PDB file of C-alpha atoms in Angstrom:
ATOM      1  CA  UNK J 359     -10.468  -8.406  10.866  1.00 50.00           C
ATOM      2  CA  UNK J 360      -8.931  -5.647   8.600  1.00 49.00           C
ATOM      3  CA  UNK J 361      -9.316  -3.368  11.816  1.00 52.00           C
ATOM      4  CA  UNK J 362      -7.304  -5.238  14.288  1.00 52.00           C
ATOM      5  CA  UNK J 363      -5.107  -5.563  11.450  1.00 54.00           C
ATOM      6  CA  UNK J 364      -4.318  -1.578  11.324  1.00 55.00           C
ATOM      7  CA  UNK J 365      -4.543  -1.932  15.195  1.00 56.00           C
ATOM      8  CA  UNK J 366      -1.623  -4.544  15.355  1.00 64.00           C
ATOM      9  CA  UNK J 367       0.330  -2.028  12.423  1.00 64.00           C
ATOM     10  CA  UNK J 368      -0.244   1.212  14.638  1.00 67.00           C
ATOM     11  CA  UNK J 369       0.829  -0.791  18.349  1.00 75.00           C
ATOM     12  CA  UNK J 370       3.907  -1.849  16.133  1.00 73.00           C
ATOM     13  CA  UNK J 371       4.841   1.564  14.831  1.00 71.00           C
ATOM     14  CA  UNK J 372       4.707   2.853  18.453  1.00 76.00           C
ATOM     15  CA  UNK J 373       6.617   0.338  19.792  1.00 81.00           C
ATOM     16  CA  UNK J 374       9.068   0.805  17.290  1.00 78.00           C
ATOM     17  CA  UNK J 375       9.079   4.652  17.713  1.00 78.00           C
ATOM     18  CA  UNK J 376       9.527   3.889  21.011  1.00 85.00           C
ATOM     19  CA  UNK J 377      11.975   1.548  20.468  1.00 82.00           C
ATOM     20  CA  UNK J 378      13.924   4.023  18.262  1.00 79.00           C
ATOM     21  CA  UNK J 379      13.834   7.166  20.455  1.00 82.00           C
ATOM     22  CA  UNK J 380      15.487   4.529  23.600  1.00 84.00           C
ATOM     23  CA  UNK J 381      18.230   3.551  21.380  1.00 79.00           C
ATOM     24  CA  UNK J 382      18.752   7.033  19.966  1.00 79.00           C
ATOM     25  CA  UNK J 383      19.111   8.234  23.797  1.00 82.00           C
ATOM     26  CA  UNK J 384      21.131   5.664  25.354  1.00 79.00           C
ATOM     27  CA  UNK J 385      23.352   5.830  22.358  1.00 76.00           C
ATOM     28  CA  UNK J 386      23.914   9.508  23.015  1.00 77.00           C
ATOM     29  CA  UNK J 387      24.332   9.127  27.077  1.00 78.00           C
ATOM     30  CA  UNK J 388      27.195   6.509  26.395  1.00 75.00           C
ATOM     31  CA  UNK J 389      25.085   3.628  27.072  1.00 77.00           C
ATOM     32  CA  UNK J 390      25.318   2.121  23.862  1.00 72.00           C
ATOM     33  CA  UNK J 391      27.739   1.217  21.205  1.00 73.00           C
ATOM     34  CA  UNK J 392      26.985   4.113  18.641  1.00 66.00           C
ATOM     35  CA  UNK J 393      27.165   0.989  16.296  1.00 73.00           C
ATOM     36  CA  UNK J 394      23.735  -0.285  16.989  1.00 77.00           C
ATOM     37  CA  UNK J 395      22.903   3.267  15.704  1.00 74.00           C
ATOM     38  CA  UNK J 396      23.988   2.171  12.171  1.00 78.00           C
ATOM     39  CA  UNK J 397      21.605  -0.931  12.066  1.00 81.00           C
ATOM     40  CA  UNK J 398      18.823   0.705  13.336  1.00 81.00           C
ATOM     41  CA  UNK J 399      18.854   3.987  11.489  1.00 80.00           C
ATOM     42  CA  UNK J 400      19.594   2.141   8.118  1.00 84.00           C
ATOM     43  CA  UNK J 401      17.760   2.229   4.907  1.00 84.00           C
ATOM     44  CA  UNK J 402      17.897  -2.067   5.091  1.00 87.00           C
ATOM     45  CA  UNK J 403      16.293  -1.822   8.659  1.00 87.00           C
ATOM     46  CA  UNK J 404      13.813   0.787   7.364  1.00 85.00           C
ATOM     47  CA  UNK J 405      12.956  -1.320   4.439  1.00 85.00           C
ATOM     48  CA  UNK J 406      12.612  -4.385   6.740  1.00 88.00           C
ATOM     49  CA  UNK J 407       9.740  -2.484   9.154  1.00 84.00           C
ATOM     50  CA  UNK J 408       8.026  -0.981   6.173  1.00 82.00           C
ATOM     51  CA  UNK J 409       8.191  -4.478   4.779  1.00 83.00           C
ATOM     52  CA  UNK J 410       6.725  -6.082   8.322  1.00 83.00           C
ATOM     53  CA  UNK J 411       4.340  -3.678   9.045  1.00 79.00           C
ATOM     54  CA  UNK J 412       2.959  -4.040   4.956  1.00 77.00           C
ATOM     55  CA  UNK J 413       2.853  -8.250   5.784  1.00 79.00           C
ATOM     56  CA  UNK J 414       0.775  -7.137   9.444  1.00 75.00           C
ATOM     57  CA  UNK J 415      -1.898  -4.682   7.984  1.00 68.00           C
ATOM     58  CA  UNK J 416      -2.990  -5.352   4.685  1.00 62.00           C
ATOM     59  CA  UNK J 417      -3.506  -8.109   2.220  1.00 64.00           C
ATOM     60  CA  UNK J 418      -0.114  -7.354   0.409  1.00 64.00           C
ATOM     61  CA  UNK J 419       0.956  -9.513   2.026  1.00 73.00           C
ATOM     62  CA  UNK J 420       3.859 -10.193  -1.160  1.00 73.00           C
ATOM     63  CA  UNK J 421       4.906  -7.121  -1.158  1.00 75.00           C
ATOM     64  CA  UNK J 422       5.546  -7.030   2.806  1.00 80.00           C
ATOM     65  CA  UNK J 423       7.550 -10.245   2.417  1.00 82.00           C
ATOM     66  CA  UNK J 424       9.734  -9.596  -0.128  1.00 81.00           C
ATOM     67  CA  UNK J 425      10.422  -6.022   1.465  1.00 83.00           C
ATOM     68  CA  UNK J 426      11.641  -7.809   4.442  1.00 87.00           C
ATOM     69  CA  UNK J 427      13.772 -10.314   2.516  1.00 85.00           C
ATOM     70  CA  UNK J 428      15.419  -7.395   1.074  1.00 84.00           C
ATOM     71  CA  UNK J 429      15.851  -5.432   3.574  1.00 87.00           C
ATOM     72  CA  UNK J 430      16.990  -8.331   5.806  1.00 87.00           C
ATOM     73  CA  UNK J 431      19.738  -9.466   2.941  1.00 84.00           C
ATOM     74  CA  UNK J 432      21.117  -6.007   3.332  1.00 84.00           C
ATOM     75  CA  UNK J 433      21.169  -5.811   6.715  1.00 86.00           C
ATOM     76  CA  UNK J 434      23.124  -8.789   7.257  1.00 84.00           C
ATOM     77  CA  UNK J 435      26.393  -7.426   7.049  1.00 82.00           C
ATOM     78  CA  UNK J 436      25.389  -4.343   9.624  1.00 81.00           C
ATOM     79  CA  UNK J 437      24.807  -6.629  11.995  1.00 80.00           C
ATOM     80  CA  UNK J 438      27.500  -9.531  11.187  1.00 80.00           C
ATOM     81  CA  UNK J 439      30.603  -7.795   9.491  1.00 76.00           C
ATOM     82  CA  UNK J 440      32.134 -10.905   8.158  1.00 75.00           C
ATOM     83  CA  UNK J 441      28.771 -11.271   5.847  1.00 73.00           C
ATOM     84  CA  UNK J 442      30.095  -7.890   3.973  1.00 70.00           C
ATOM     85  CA  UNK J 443      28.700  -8.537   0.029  1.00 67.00           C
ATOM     86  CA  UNK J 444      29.268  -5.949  -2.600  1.00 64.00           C
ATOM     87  CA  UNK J 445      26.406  -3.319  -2.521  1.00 64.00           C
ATOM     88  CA  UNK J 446      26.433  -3.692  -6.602  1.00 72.00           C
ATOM     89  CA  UNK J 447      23.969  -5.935  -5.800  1.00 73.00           C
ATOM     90  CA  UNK J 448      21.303  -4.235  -4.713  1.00 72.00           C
ATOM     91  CA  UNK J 449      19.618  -3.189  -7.860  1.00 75.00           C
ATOM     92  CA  UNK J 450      19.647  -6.947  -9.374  1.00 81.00           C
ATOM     93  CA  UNK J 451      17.825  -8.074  -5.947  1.00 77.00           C
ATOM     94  CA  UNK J 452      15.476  -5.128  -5.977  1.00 76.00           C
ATOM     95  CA  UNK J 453      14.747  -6.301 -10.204  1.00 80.00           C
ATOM     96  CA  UNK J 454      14.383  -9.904  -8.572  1.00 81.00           C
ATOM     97  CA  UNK J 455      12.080  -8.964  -5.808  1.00 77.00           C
ATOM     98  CA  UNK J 456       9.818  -6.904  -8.313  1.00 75.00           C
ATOM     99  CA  UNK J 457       9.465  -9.756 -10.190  1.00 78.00           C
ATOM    100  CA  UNK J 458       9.144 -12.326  -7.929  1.00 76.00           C
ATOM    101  CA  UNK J 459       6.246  -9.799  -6.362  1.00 70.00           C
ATOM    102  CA  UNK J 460       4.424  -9.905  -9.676  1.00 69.00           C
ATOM    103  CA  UNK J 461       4.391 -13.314  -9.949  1.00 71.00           C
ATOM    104  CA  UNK J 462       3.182 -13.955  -7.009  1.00 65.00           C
ATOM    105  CA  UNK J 463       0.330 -11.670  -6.882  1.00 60.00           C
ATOM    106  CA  UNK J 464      -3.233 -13.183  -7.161  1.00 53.00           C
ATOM    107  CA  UNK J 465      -4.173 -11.528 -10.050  1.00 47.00           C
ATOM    108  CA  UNK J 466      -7.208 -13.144 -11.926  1.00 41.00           C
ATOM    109  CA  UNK J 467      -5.381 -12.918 -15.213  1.00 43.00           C
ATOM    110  CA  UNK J 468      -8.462 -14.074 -17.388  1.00 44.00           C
ATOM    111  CA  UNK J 469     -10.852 -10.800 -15.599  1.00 47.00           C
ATOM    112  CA  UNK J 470      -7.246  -8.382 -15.537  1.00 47.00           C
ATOM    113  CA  UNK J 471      -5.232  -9.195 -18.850  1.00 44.00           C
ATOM    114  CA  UNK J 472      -7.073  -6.757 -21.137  1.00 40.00           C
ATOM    115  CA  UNK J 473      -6.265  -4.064 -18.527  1.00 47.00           C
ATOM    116  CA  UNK J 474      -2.929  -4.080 -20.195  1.00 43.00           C
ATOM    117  CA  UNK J 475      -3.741  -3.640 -23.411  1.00 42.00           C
ATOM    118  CA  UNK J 476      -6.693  -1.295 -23.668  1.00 46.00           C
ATOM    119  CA  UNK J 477      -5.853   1.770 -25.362  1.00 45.00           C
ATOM    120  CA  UNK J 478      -5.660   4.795 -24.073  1.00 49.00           C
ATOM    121  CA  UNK J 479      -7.915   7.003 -22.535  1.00 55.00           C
ATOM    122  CA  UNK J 480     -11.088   3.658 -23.153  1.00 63.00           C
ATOM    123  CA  UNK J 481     -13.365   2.933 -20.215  1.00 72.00           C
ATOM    124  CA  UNK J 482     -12.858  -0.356 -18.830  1.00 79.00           C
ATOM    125  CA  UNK J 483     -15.537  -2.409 -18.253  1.00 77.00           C
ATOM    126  CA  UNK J 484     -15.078  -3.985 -15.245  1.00 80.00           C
ATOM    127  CA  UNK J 485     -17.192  -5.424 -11.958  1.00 86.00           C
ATOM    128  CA  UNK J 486     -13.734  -5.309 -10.196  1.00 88.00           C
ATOM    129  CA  UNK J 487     -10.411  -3.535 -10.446  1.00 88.00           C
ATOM    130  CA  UNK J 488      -6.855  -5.254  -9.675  1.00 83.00           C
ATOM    131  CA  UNK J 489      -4.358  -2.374 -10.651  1.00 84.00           C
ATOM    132  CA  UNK J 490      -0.984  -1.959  -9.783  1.00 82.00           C
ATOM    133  CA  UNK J 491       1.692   0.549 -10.594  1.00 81.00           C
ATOM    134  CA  UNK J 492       5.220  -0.075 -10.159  1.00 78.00           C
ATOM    135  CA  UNK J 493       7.915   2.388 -10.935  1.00 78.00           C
ATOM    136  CA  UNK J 494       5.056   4.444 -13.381  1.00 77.00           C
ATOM    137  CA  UNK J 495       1.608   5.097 -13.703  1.00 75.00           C
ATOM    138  CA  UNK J 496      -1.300   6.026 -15.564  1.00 79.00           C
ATOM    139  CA  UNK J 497      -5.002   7.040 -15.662  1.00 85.00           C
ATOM    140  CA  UNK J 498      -7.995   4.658 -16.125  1.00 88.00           C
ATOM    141  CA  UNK J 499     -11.778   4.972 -16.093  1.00 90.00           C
ATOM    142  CA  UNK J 500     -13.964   2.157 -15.505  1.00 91.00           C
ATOM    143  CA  UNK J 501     -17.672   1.464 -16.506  1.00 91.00           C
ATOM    144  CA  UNK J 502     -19.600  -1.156 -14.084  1.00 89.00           C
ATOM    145  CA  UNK J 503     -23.373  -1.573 -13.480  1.00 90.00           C
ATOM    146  CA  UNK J 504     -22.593  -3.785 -10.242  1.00 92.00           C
ATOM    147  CA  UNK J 505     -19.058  -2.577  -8.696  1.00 92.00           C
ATOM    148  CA  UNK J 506     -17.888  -4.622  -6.136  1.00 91.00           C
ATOM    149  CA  UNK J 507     -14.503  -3.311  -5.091  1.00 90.00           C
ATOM    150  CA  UNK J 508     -11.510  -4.980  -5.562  1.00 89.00           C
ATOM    151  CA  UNK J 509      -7.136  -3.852  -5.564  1.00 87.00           C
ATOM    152  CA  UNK J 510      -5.171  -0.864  -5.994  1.00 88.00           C
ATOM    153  CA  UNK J 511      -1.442  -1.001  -5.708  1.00 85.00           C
ATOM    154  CA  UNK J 512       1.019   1.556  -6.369  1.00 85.00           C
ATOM    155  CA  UNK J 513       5.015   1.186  -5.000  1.00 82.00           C
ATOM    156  CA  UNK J 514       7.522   3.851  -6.830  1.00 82.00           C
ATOM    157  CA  UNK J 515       4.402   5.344  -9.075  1.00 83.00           C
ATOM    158  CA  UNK J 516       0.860   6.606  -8.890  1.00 85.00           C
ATOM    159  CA  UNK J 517      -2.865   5.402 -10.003  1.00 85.00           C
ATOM    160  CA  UNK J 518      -5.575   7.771 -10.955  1.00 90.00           C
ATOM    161  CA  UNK J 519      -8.829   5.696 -11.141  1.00 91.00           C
ATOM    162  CA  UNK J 520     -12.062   7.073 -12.335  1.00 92.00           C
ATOM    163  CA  UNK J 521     -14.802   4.973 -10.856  1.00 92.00           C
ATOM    164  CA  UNK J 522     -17.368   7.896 -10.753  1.00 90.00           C
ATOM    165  CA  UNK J 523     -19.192   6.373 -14.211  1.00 90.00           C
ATOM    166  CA  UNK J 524     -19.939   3.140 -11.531  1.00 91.00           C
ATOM    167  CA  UNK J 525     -22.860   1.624  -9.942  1.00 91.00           C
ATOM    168  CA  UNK J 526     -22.364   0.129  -6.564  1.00 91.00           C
ATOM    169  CA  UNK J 527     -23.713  -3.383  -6.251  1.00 90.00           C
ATOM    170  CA  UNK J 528     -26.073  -3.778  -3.351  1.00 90.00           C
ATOM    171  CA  UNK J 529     -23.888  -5.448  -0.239  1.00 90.00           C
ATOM    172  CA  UNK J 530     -20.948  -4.893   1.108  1.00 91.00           C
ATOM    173  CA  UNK J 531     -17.727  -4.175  -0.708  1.00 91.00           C
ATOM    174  CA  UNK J 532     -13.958  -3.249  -0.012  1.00 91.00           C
ATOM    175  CA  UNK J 533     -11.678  -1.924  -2.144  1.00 92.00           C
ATOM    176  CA  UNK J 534      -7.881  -2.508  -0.595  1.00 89.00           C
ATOM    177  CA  UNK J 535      -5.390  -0.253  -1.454  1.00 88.00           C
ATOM    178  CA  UNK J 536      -1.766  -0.229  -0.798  1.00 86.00           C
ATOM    179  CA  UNK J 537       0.766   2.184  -1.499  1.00 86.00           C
ATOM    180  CA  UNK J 538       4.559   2.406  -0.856  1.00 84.00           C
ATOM    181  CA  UNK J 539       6.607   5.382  -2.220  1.00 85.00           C
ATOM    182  CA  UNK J 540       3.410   6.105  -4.256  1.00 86.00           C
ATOM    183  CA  UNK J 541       0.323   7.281  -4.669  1.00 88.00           C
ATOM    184  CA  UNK J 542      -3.084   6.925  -5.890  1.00 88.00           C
ATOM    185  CA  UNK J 543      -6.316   8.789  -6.608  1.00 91.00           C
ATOM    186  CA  UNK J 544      -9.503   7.387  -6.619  1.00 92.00           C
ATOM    187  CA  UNK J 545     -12.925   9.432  -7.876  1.00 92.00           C
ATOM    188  CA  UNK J 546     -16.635   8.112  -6.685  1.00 92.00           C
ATOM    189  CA  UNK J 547     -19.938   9.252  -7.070  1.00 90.00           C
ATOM    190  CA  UNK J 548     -21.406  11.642  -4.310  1.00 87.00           C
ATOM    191  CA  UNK J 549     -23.934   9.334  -3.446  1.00 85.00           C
ATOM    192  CA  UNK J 550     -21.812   5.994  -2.649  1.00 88.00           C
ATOM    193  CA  UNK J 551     -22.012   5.445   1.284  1.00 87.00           C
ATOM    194  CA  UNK J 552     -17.876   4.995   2.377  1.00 88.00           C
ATOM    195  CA  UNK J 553     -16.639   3.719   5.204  1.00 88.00           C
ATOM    196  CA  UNK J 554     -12.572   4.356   5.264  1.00 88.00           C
ATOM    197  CA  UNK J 555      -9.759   2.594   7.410  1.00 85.00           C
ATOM    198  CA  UNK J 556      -6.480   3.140   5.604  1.00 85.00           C
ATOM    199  CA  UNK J 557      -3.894   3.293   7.840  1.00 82.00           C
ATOM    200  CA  UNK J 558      -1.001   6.204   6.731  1.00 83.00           C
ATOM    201  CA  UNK J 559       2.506   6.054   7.738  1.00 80.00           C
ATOM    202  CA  UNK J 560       4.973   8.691   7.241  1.00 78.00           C
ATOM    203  CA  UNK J 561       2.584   9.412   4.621  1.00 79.00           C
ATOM    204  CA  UNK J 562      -0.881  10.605   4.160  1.00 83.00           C
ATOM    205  CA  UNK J 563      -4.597  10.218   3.063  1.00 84.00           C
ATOM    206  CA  UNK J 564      -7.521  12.564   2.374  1.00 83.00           C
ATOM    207  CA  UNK J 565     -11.178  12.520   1.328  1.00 82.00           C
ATOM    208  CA  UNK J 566     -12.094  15.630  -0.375  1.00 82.00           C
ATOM    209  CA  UNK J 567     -15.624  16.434  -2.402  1.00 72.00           C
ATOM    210  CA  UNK J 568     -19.478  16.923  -1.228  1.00 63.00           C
ATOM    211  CA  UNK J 569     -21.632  14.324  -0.879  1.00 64.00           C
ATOM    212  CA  UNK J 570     -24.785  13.463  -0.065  1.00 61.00           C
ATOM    213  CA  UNK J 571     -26.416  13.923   2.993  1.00 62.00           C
ATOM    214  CA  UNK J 572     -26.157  10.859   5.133  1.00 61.00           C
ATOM    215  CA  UNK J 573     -29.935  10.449   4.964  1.00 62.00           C
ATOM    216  CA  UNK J 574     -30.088  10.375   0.995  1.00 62.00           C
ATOM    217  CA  UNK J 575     -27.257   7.945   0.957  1.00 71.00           C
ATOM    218  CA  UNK J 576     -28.261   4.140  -0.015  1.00 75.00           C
ATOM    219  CA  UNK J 577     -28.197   1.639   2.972  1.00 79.00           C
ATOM    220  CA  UNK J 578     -28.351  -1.323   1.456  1.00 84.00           C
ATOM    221  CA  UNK J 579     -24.816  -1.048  -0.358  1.00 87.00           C
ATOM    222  CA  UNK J 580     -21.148   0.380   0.779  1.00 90.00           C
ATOM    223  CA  UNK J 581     -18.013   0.373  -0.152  1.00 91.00           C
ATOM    224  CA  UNK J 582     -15.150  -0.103   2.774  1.00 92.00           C
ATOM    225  CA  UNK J 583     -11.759   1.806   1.456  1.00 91.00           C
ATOM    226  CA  UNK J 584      -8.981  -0.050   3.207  1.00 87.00           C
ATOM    227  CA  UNK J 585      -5.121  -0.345   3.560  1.00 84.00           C
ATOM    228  CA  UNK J 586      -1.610   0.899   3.973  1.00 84.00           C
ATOM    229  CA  UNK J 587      -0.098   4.350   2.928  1.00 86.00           C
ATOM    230  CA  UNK J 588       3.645   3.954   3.439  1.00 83.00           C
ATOM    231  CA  UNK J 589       5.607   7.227   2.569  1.00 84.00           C
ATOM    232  CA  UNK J 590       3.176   7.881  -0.097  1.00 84.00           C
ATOM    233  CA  UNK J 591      -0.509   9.386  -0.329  1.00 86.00           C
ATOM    234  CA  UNK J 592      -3.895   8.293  -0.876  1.00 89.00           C
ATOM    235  CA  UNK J 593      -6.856  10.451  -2.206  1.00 90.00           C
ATOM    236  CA  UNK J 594     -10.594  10.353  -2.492  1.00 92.00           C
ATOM    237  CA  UNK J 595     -12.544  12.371  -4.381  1.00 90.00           C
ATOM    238  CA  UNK J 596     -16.352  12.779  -4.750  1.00 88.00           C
ATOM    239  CA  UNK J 597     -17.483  14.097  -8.196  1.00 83.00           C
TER     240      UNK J 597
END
């Protein structure tokens, strides 16, 4: 399913590429108003495809929602000039959206609340991991005898998780990431068997460190890396 999800996300971006480059060129022939120019190439359109393609190809599906709320509410008046609203509103709706998104995130607060408050630089013990950055970041290490994947979110800040002190639970297990104008960093074990399908746009996403030979690797458990990279970067490392 998560496949022909970042199938559906990568026909999109071509067709909107596509899309783009047409408009760009019969703009420039004189065979369209140069206007339609200025609601395509606009930050509010932008936001409103990064916000659609988010909602198509990954479980963030909050995030992908409210981008395209916002970016629709600012797009508006591009498109219908009598809807003109002063642009001094942008940061309240962008405070309003954050919020909104972090309410409405499914976040097991009873398993995720001491996340929050654990001090500094103290391994977490945890089976999963929900983290999300937004507008910062940080560094965390967590302890598990029976990992089983779980959420990393960063939009406007960066994650560095350590999860190379972790067992893998026998099974299969996916760890979704997402990550808009961000990054993260995620450290494993060598020996954890990985099967990746993150998706990167206008961004990028790289697995770096040895591992195991394939043979030596154990078949009964793996963990499936998956999501969105949106003008950000995602990283892998082995240790």
């Amino acid at each position: 399913m998560e496949h022909k999800k970042n199938y559906s996300a990568r026909l999109l971006m071509g067709i909107i590429l596509v899309g783009a480059g047409l408009i760009l060129l019969f703009a420039n022939i004189g065979m369209l108003d140069w206007e339609i120019k200025h609601v395509v190439f606009s930050w509010p359109f932008i936001l409103f495809i990064i916000g659609l393609i988010s909602f198509l190809s990954s479980s963030h599906k909050g995030f992908g929602l409210i981008a395209m709320l916002v970016g629709g509410f600012f797009l508006l008046p591009r498109i219908f000039p009598w809807m003109d609203y002063d642009l001094h509103m942008l940061w309240p709706v962008l405070l309003i959206a954050i919020g909104v998104y972090l309410i409405i995130r499914r976040v097991s607060w009873g398993d995720n609340m001491p996340h929050f408050f654990q001090r500094r630089g103290a391994p977490i013990n945890a089976d999963q991991i929900d983290d999300i950055a937004i507008f910062g970041g940080g560094e965390k290490t967590f302890v598990s005898e029976n990992f089983q994947g779980g959420k990393v979110t960063a939009i406007f800040g960066g994650s560095e998780i350590d999860l190379s002190k972790c067992k893998l639970a026998p099974g299969d297990h996916v760890l979704d990431t997402f990550a808009a104008f961000g990054g993260w960093e995620i450290y494993i074990p060598r020996d954890w068997r990985l099967v990746v399908d993150v998706l990167p746009i206008f961004g990028g996403f790289s697995e770096k460190g040895l591992r195991e030979s394939t043979e030596a690797l154990p078949k009964d458990r793996t963990l499936f890396v998956k999501g969105t990279v949106i003008f950000g970067g995602g990283e892998i490392k082995r240790v």
